[in-house]
């Protein structure tokens, strides 16, 4: 009888292990969970708000994003400030490809981690853009928030940017914030001896495989933060791969509606209006004739 029970226990144990392994593999091998570790995050600036998460992506995740993008790479473009249309420019000389949301379990896992770290909804994010910078390629200083009414119509401004480094770079390729104010803690612990001349013109982050840079393009009151000006320094030695997730103030998945109609585009508009946000936060709530706000009905401006 004891022998029979022992065999049954071994059988049950083997089945349990098999189910656990199958459940783990249904996500993906080597996947990190969406739980983030605050101890790995370092503040590099408070103006703009910018943070680096060391080891945010695993090697598997980095290599997977690169492999997905390689077959789809094409010359990167920029948004025209007036029309909002994409155009090729010498301001940005990299090549890139977009990876659709939830393309596979690994991409979904990365998106889960981004949402967990930023506390921002997944639906507010664009598709991940993977970029490759070869020798001499760069991205001149620019803003990630928009100045045209075409791009802002879908999801509003880009509130935050998560820039993930998929490879190490021997020299150059840093992300630099020329107008940023460096934190005292970083001043005491960081040196710029191994940075390129471009990176020494502001606060810079050196690309290291697996690290991620989070910075906010808007102030907490939704006004664009001019200190968020940033650029990608030229690659001097090696090759740079990165992946960018832009996150908007509202859902990027929602079909663009006609903002000229007198409606609210957020379920909380009425409550926010009662709290005085029509006056305190007019850019988002009311907007302007060129860029209408999201709570015009509750603010009684239409």
mmCIF file of N, CA and C in Angstrom, residues 3-15:
data_model
loop_
_atom_site.group_PDB
_atom_site.id
_atom_site.type_symbol
_atom_site.label_atom_id
_atom_site.label_comp_id
_atom_site.label_asym_id
_atom_site.label_seq_id
_atom_site.Cartn_x
_atom_site.Cartn_y
_atom_site.Cartn_z
ATOM 1 N N UNK A 3 3.870 1.461 -1.074
ATOM 2 C CA UNK A 3 4.537 1.543 -2.373
ATOM 3 C C UNK A 3 3.607 2.124 -3.423
ATOM 4 N N UNK A 4 2.329 1.712 -3.381
ATOM 5 C CA UNK A 4 1.334 2.226 -4.323
ATOM 6 C C UNK A 4 1.170 3.738 -4.168
ATOM 7 N N UNK A 5 1.064 4.215 -2.922
ATOM 8 C CA UNK A 5 0.910 5.649 -2.661
ATOM 9 C C UNK A 5 2.132 6.415 -3.134
ATOM 10 N N UNK A 6 3.324 5.839 -2.898
ATOM 11 C CA UNK A 6 4.552 6.501 -3.326
ATOM 12 C C UNK A 6 4.585 6.665 -4.827
ATOM 13 N N UNK A 7 4.145 5.637 -5.546
ATOM 14 C CA UNK A 7 4.122 5.740 -7.010
ATOM 15 C C UNK A 7 3.135 6.793 -7.463
ATOM 16 N N UNK A 8 1.988 6.816 -6.809
ATOM 17 C CA UNK A 8 0.982 7.824 -7.148
ATOM 18 C C UNK A 8 1.510 9.232 -6.916
ATOM 19 N N UNK A 9 2.214 9.414 -5.806
ATOM 20 C CA UNK A 9 2.762 10.734 -5.503
ATOM 21 C C UNK A 9 3.785 11.153 -6.547
ATOM 22 N N UNK A 10 4.612 10.180 -6.962
ATOM 23 C CA UNK A 10 5.603 10.493 -7.991
ATOM 24 C C UNK A 10 4.932 10.855 -9.304
ATOM 25 N N UNK A 11 3.855 10.129 -9.611
ATOM 26 C CA UNK A 11 3.121 10.403 -10.853
ATOM 27 C C UNK A 11 2.499 11.804 -10.821
ATOM 28 N N UNK A 12 1.870 12.135 -9.679
ATOM 29 C CA UNK A 12 1.233 13.448 -9.534
ATOM 30 C C UNK A 12 2.284 14.549 -9.612
ATOM 31 N N UNK A 13 3.448 14.302 -8.975
ATOM 32 C CA UNK A 13 4.517 15.293 -8.989
ATOM 33 C C UNK A 13 5.031 15.532 -10.406
ATOM 34 N N UNK A 14 5.191 14.440 -11.166
ATOM 35 C CA UNK A 14 5.684 14.583 -12.543
ATOM 36 C C UNK A 14 4.697 15.342 -13.409
ATOM 37 N N UNK A 15 3.404 15.071 -13.203
ATOM 38 C CA UNK A 15 2.370 15.789 -13.957
ATOM 39 C C UNK A 15 2.393 17.273 -13.616
#
